[in-house]
Coordinates of C-alpha atoms in Angstrom, one line a residue:
X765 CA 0.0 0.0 0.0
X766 CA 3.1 2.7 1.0
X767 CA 4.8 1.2 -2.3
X768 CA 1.1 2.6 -4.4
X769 CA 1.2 5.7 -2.5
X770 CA 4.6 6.8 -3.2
X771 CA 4.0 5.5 -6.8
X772 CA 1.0 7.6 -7.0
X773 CA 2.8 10.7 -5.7
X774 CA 5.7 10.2 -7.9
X775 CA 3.4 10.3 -11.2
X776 CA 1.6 13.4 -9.7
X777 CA 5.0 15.0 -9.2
X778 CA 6.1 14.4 -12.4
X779 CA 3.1 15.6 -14.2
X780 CA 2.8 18.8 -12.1
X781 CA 7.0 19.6 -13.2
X782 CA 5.8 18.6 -16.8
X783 CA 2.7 21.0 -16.9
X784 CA 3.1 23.6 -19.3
X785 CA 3.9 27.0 -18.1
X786 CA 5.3 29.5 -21.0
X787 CA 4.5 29.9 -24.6
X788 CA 7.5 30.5 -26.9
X789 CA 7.0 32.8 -30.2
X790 CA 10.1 31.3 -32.2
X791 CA 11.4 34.2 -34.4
X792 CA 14.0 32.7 -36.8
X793 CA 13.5 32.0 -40.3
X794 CA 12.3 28.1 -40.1
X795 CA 9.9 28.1 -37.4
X796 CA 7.8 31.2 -37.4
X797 CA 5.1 31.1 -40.4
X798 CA 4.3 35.0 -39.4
X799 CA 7.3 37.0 -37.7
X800 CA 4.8 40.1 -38.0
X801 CA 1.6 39.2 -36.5
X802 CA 3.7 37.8 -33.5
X803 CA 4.8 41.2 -32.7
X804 CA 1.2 41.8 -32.7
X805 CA 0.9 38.9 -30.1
X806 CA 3.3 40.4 -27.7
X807 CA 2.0 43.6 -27.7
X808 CA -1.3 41.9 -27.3
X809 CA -0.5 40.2 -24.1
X810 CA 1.1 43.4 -22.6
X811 CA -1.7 45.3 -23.3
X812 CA -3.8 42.3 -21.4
X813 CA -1.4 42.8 -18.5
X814 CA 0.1 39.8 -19.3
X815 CA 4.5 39.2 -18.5
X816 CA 6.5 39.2 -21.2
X817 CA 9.9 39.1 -22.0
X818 CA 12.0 39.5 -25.6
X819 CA 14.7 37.1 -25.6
X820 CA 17.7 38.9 -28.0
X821 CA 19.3 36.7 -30.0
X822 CA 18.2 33.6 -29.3
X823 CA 16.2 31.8 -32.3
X824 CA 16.0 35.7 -34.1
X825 CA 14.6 37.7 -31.0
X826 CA 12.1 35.2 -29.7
X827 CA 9.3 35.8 -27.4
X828 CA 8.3 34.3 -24.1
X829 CA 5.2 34.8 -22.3
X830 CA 3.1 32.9 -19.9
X831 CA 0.9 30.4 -21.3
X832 CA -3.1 31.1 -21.3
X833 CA -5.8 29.3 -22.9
X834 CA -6.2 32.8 -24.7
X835 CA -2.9 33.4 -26.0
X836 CA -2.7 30.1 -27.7
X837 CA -5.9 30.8 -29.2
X838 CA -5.1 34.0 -30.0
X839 CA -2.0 33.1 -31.8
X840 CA -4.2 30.0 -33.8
X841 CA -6.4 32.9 -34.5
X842 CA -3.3 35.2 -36.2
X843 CA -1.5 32.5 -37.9
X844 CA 1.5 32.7 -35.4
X845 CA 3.9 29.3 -34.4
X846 CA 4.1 28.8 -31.0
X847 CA 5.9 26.3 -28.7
X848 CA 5.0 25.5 -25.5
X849 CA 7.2 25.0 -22.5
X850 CA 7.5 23.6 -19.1
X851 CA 9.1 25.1 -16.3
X852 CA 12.4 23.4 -16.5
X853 CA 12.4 23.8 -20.1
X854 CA 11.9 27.7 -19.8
X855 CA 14.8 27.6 -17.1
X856 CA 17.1 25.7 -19.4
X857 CA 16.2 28.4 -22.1
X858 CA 16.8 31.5 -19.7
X859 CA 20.1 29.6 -18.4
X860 CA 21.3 29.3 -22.2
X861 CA 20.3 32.8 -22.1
X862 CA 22.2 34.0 -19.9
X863 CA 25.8 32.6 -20.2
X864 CA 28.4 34.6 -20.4
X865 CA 29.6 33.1 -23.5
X866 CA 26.1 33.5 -25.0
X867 CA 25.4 37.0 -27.1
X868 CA 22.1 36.7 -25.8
X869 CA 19.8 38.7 -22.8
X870 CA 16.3 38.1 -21.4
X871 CA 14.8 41.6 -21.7
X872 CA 11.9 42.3 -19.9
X873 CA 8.5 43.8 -21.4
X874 CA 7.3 45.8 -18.9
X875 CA 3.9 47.8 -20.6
X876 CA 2.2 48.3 -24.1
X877 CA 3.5 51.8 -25.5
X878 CA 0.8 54.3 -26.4
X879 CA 1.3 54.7 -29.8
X880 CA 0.8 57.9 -32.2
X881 CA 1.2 58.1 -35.9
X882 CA 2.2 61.5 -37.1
X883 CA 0.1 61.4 -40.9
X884 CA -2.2 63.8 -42.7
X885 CA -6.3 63.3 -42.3
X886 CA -7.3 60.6 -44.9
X887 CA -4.3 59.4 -45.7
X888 CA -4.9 55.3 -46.1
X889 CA -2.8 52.3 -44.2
X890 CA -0.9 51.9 -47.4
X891 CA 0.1 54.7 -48.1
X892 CA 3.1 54.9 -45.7
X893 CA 4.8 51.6 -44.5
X894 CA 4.4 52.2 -40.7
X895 CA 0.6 52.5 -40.6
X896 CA 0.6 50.0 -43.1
X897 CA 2.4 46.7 -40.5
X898 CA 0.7 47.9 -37.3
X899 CA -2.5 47.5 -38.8
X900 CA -1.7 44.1 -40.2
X901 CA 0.0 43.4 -36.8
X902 CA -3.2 44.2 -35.2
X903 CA -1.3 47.0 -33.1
X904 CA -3.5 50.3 -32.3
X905 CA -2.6 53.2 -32.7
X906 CA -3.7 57.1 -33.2
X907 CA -3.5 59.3 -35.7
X908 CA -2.8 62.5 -35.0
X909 CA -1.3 65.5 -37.1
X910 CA -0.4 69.6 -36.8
X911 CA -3.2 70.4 -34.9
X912 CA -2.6 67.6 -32.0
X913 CA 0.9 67.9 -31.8
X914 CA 0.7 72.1 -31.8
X915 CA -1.8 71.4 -28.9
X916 CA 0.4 69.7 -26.7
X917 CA -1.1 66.4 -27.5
X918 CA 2.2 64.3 -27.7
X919 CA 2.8 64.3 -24.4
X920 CA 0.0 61.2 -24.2
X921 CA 1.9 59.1 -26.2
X922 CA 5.2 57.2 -25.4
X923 CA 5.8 56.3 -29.2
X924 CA 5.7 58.6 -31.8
X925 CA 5.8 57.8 -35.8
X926 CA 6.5 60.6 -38.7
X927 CA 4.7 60.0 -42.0
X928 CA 6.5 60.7 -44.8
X929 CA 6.4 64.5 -44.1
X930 CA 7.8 67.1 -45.3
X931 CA 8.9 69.4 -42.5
X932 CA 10.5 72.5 -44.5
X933 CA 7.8 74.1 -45.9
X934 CA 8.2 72.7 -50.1
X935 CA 5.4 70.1 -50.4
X936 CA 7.6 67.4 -50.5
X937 CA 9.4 68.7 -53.6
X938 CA 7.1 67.3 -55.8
X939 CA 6.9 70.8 -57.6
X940 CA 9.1 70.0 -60.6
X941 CA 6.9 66.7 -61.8
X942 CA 3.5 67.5 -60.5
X943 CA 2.9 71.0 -59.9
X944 CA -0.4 71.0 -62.6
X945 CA -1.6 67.8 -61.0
X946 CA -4.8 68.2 -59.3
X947 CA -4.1 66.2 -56.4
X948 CA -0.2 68.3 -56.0
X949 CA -2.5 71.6 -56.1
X950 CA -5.3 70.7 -53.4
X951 CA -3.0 69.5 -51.0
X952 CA -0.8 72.6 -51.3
X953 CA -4.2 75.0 -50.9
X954 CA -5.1 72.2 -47.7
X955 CA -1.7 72.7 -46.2
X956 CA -1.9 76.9 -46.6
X957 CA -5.6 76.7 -44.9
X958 CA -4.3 74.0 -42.3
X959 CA -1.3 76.5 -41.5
X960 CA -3.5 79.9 -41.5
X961 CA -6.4 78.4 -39.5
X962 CA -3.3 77.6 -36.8
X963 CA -2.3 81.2 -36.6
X964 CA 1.4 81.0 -39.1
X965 CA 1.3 83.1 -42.7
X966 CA 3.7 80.7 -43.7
X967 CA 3.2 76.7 -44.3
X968 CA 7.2 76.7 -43.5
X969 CA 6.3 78.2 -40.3
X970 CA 4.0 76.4 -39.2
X971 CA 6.0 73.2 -40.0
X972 CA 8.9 74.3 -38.7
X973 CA 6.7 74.5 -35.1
X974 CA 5.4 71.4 -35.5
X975 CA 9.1 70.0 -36.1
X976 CA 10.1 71.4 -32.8
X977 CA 7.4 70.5 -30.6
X978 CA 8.5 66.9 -32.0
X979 CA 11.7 67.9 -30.7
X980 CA 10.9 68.8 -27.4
X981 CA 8.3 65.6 -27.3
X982 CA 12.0 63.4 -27.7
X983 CA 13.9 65.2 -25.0
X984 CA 11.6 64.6 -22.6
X985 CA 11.7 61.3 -22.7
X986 CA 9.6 60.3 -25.9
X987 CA 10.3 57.3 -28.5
X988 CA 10.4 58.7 -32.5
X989 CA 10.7 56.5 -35.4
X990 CA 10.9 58.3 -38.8
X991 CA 11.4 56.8 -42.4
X992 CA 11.8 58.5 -45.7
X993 CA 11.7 62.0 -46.3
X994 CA 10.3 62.4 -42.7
X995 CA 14.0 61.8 -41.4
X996 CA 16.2 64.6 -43.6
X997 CA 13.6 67.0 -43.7
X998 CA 12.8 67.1 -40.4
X999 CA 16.5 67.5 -39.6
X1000 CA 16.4 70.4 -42.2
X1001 CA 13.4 72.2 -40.6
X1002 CA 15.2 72.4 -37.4
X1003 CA 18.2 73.5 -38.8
X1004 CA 16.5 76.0 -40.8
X1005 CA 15.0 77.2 -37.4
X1006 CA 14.1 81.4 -38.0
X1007 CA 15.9 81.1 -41.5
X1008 CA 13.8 81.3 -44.9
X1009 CA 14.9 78.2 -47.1
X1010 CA 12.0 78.1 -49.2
X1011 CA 11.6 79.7 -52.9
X1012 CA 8.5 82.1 -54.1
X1013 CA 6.7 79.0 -55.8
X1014 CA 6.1 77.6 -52.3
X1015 CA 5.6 80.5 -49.5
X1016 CA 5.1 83.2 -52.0
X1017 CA 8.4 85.3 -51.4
X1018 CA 12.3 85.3 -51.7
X1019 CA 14.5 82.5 -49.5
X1020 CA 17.2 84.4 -47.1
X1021 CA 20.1 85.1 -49.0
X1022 CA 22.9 83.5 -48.3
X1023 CA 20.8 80.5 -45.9
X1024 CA 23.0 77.6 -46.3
X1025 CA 25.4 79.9 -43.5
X1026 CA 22.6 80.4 -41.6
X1027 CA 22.1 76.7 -40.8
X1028 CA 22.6 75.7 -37.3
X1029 CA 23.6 72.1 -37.2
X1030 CA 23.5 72.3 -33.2
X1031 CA 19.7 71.9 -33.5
X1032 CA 19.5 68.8 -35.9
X1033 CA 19.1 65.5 -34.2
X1034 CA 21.3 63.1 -36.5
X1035 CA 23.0 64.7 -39.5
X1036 CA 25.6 67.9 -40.1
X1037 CA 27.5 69.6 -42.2
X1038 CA 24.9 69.1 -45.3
X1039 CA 23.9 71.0 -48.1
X1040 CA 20.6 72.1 -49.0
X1041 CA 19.4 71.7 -52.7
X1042 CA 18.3 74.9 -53.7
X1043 CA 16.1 73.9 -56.9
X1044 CA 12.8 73.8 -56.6
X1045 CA 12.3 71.3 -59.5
X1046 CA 15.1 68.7 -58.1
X1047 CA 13.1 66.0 -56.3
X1048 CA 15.3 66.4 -52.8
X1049 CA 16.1 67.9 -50.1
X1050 CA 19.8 68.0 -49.5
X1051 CA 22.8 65.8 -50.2
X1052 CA 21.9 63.5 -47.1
X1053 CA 20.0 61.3 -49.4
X1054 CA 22.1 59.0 -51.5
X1055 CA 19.2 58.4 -53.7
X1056 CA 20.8 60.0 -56.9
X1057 CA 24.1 58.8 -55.6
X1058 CA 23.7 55.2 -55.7
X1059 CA 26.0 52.5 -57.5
X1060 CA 24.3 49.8 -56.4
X1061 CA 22.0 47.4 -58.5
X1062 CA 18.2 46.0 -57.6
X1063 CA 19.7 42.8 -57.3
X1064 CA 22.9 43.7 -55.1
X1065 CA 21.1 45.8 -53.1
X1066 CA 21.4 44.7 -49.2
X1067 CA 22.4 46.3 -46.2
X1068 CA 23.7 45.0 -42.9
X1069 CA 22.3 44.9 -39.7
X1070 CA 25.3 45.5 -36.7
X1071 CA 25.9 43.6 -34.1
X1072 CA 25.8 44.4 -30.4
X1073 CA 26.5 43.0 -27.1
X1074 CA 23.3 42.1 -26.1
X1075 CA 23.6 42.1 -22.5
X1076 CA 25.9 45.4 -22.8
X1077 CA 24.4 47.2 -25.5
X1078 CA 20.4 46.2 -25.2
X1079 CA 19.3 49.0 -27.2
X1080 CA 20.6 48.7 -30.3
X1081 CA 20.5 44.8 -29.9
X1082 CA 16.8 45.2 -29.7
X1083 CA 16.3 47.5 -33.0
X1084 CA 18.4 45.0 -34.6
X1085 CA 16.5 41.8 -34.0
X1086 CA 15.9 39.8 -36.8
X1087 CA 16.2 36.3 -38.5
X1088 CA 18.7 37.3 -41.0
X1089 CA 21.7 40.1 -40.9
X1090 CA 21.2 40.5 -44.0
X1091 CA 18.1 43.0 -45.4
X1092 CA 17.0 43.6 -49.1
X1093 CA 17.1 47.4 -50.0
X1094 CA 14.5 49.4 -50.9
X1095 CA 14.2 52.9 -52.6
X1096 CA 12.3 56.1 -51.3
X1097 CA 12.4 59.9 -51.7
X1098 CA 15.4 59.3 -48.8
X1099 CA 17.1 56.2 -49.6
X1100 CA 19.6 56.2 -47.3
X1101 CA 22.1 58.7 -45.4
X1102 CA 25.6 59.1 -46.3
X1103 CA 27.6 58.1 -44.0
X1104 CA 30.1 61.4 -43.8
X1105 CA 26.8 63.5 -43.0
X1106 CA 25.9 61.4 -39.7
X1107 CA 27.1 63.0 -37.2
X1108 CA 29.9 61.0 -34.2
X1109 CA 27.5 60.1 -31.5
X1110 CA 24.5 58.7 -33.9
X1111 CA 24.3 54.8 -34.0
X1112 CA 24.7 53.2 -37.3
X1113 CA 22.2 50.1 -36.8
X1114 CA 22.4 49.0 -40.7
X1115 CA 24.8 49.8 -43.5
X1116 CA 25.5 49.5 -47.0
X1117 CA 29.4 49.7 -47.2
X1118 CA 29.3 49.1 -50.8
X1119 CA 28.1 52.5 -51.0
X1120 CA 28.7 54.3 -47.8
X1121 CA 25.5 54.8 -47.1
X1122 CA 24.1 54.3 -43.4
X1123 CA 20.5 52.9 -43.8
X1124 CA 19.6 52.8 -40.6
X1125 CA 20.6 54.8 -37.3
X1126 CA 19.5 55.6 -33.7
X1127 CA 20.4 58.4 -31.6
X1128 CA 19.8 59.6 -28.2
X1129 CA 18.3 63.5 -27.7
X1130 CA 17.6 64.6 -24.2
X1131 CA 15.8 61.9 -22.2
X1132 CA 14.2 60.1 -25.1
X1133 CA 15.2 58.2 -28.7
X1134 CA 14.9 58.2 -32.0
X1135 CA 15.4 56.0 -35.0
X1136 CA 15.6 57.4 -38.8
X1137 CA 15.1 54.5 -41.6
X1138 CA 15.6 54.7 -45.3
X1139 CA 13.5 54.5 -47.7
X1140 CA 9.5 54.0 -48.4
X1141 CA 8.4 50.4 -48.6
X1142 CA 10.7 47.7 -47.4
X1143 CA 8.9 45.3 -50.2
X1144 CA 8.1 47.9 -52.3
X1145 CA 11.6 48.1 -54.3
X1146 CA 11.0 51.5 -56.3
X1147 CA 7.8 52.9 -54.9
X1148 CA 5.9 55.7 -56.8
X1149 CA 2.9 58.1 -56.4
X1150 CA -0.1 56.0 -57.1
X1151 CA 1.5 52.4 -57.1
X1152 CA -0.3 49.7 -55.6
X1153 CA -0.5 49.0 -52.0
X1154 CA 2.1 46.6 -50.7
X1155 CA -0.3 43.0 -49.4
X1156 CA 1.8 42.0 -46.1
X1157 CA -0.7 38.6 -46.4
X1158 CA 2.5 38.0 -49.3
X1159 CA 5.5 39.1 -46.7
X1160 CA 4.6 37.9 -43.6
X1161 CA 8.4 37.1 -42.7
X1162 CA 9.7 40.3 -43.8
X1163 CA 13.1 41.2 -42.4
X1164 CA 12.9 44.7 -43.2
X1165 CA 9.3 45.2 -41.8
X1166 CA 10.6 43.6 -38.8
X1167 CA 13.2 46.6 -37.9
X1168 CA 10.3 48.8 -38.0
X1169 CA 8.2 46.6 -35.2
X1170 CA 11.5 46.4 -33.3
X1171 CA 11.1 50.3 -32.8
X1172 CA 7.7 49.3 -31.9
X1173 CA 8.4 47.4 -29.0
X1174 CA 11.1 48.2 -27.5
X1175 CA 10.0 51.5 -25.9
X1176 CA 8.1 48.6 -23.6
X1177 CA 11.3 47.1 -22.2
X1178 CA 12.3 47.9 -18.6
X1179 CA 15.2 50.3 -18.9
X1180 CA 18.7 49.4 -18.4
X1181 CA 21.8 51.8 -18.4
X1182 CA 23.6 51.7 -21.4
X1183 CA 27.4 50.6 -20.6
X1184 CA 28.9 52.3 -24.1

């Protein structure tokens, strides 16, 4: 009878260490079917209250979170692999973890990040790459634009995307191909009435504002992602801070002469010493972009994520996540940044050496961060005006959508002090 017993309570102990306690969202290239929508799960549990924890470098930046009848279901719902663990695998995992001969850390996810998206009213998911993967992530988020942010609103938000904007004042620069196109010609009269309605006589002005009430919303302590032209021009704008860079055809009266002196590099968050195109009919901005000064084919065109000490450098570890070092270019207004242009204490995150051309950088501003990426769609090779929306259904593995849910989620991590 003792014998039955203790056989009895051996089974019972053995099925109670064997009982499934975490769920793992794999993130390399084999095992995940849908490396987006399993962002979309993590910030899905946060927002439930749920633990979490992002797990850098092990299995491309895997998740682990607790395992609930309506996670599972809610990642059989989204399409997203999952493995379940026991307790003493998940300690084997967090032991592999955290080695010291392993470039790997257990970071953990502490809250969901209010999330604002910086984009002009009635502007669709597609039409910029950001709005476009938080939707198909399932991630919420508000729109917001001048009015909000010139109102103080920002300071609700802990994560903050710019659209493809155009922060000096020049409509994007657009005027040389499409200044008789109807659409070109309404949003020009819609900015003007946006920016008299708001108090400024000039669009510049009032853009200029909005670009540093961004600024302030990063020093204290806010998150900022920007792709595209958002990145350079808003660098520009704040640069350009009390100086007229604009031409008659888009404020109505003569830029400063002499305004590439006036420029005060102090005030721009990542780049320096650039030069401002002063044609109106030249689709850019400055020589930042390497757009026009590329050498590099469609079919050779990669870039290179870095890598960091994950357990010393968790930051740009983080940003960096992914299931491959290695991400397929993609075109935009702003490609990508030349590298002599960054300025010394900006983070290169990705690179193009080929080229010299930094694709992807971080930077710290006050209390906060920021991120710029280049280019428009990252599986949209040469987007133009009026091309099709880009179907994430057909790239649910991107790498290069990936870095832009990595800025995501990683204003939820508990903070750790950077050692370099």
């Amino acid at each position: 009878m003792l014998f039955r017993k203790i056989a009895i309570l051996t089974i019972v102990l053995v099925s109670f260490s064997a009982k499934a306690s975490f769920i793992l969202l794999p993130m390399d290239d084999t095992t995940q079917q849908n490396h987006l929508k399993a962002y979309g799960i993590t910030y899905w549990c946060l927002d439930k209250k749920y633990k979490a924890s992002w797990l850098l470098n092990y299995r491309g930046g895997s998740f682990l979170l607790p395992d609930a009848t309506e996670i599972r279901k809610e990642c059989q719902i989204r399409g997203v692999s999952f493995e379940v663990l026991t307790d003493s695998e998940q300690q084997a995992v967090l032991d592999e973890i955290a080695s010291p001969s392993q470039n790997m850390e257990n970071v953990i996810l502490e809250k969901a990040p209010k999330i604002a998206v910086y984009t002009p009213k009635g502007k669709q998911p597609w039409d910029d790459a950001v709005t476009l993967v938080l939707t198909y992530a399932e991630i919420p988020f508000t729109a917001i634009y001048d009015e909000e942010v010139l109102s103080d609103q920002l300071i609700i938000y802990d994560w903050l995307h710019l659209h493809h904007e155009d922060f000096t004042g020049q409509y994007g620069k657009f005027y040389g191909s499409y200044r008789n196109v109807p659409w070109y010609i309404e949003q020009k009269k819609g900015a003007e009435n946006l920016a008299s309605q708001l108090g400024f006589t000039k669009v510049s002005q009032e853009k200029g504002a909005v670009a540093k009430k961004i600024s302030d919303f990063v020093i204290g302590g806010g998150f900022m992602f920007a792709m595209c032209s958002a990145t350079d021009s808003f660098d520009i704008a704040l640069s350009a801070d009390g100086v007229d860079i604009c031409e008659p055809m888009f404020d109505g009266d003569a830029s400063d002469a002499n305004y590439q002196s006036k420029l005060d590099y102090h005030n721009s968050f990542a780049f320096k010493d650039f030069i401002l195109e002063r044609r109106p009919e030249k689709y850019e901005f400055s020589d930042i972009d390497m757009t026009e000064k590329r050498m590099v084919p469609m079919e050779k065109d990669y870039f290179t994520l870095m890598e960091f000490s994950a357990k010393w450098d968790p930051i740009p570890s983080m940003l960096c996540q992914n299931h491959t070092q290695l991400v397929k270019g993609f075109m935009g207004q702003t490609t990508a940044f030349d590298a002599k242009l960054v300025k010394s204490n900006i983070l290169v995150l990705g690179t193009c050496e080929l080229n010299g051309e930094a694709r992807y950088i971080h930077g710290q501003k006050g209390k906060g961060m920021f991120s710029f990426f280049g280019g428009h769609d990252p599986e949209d090779y040469q987007h133009k005006v009026g091309d099709s929306p880009t179907v994430l259904d057909l790239h649910p593995n991107s790498p290069g959508y990936r870095l832009i849910l990595n800025n995501v989620l990683f204003p939820a991590a508990r903070k750790k002090k950077q050692k370099t």
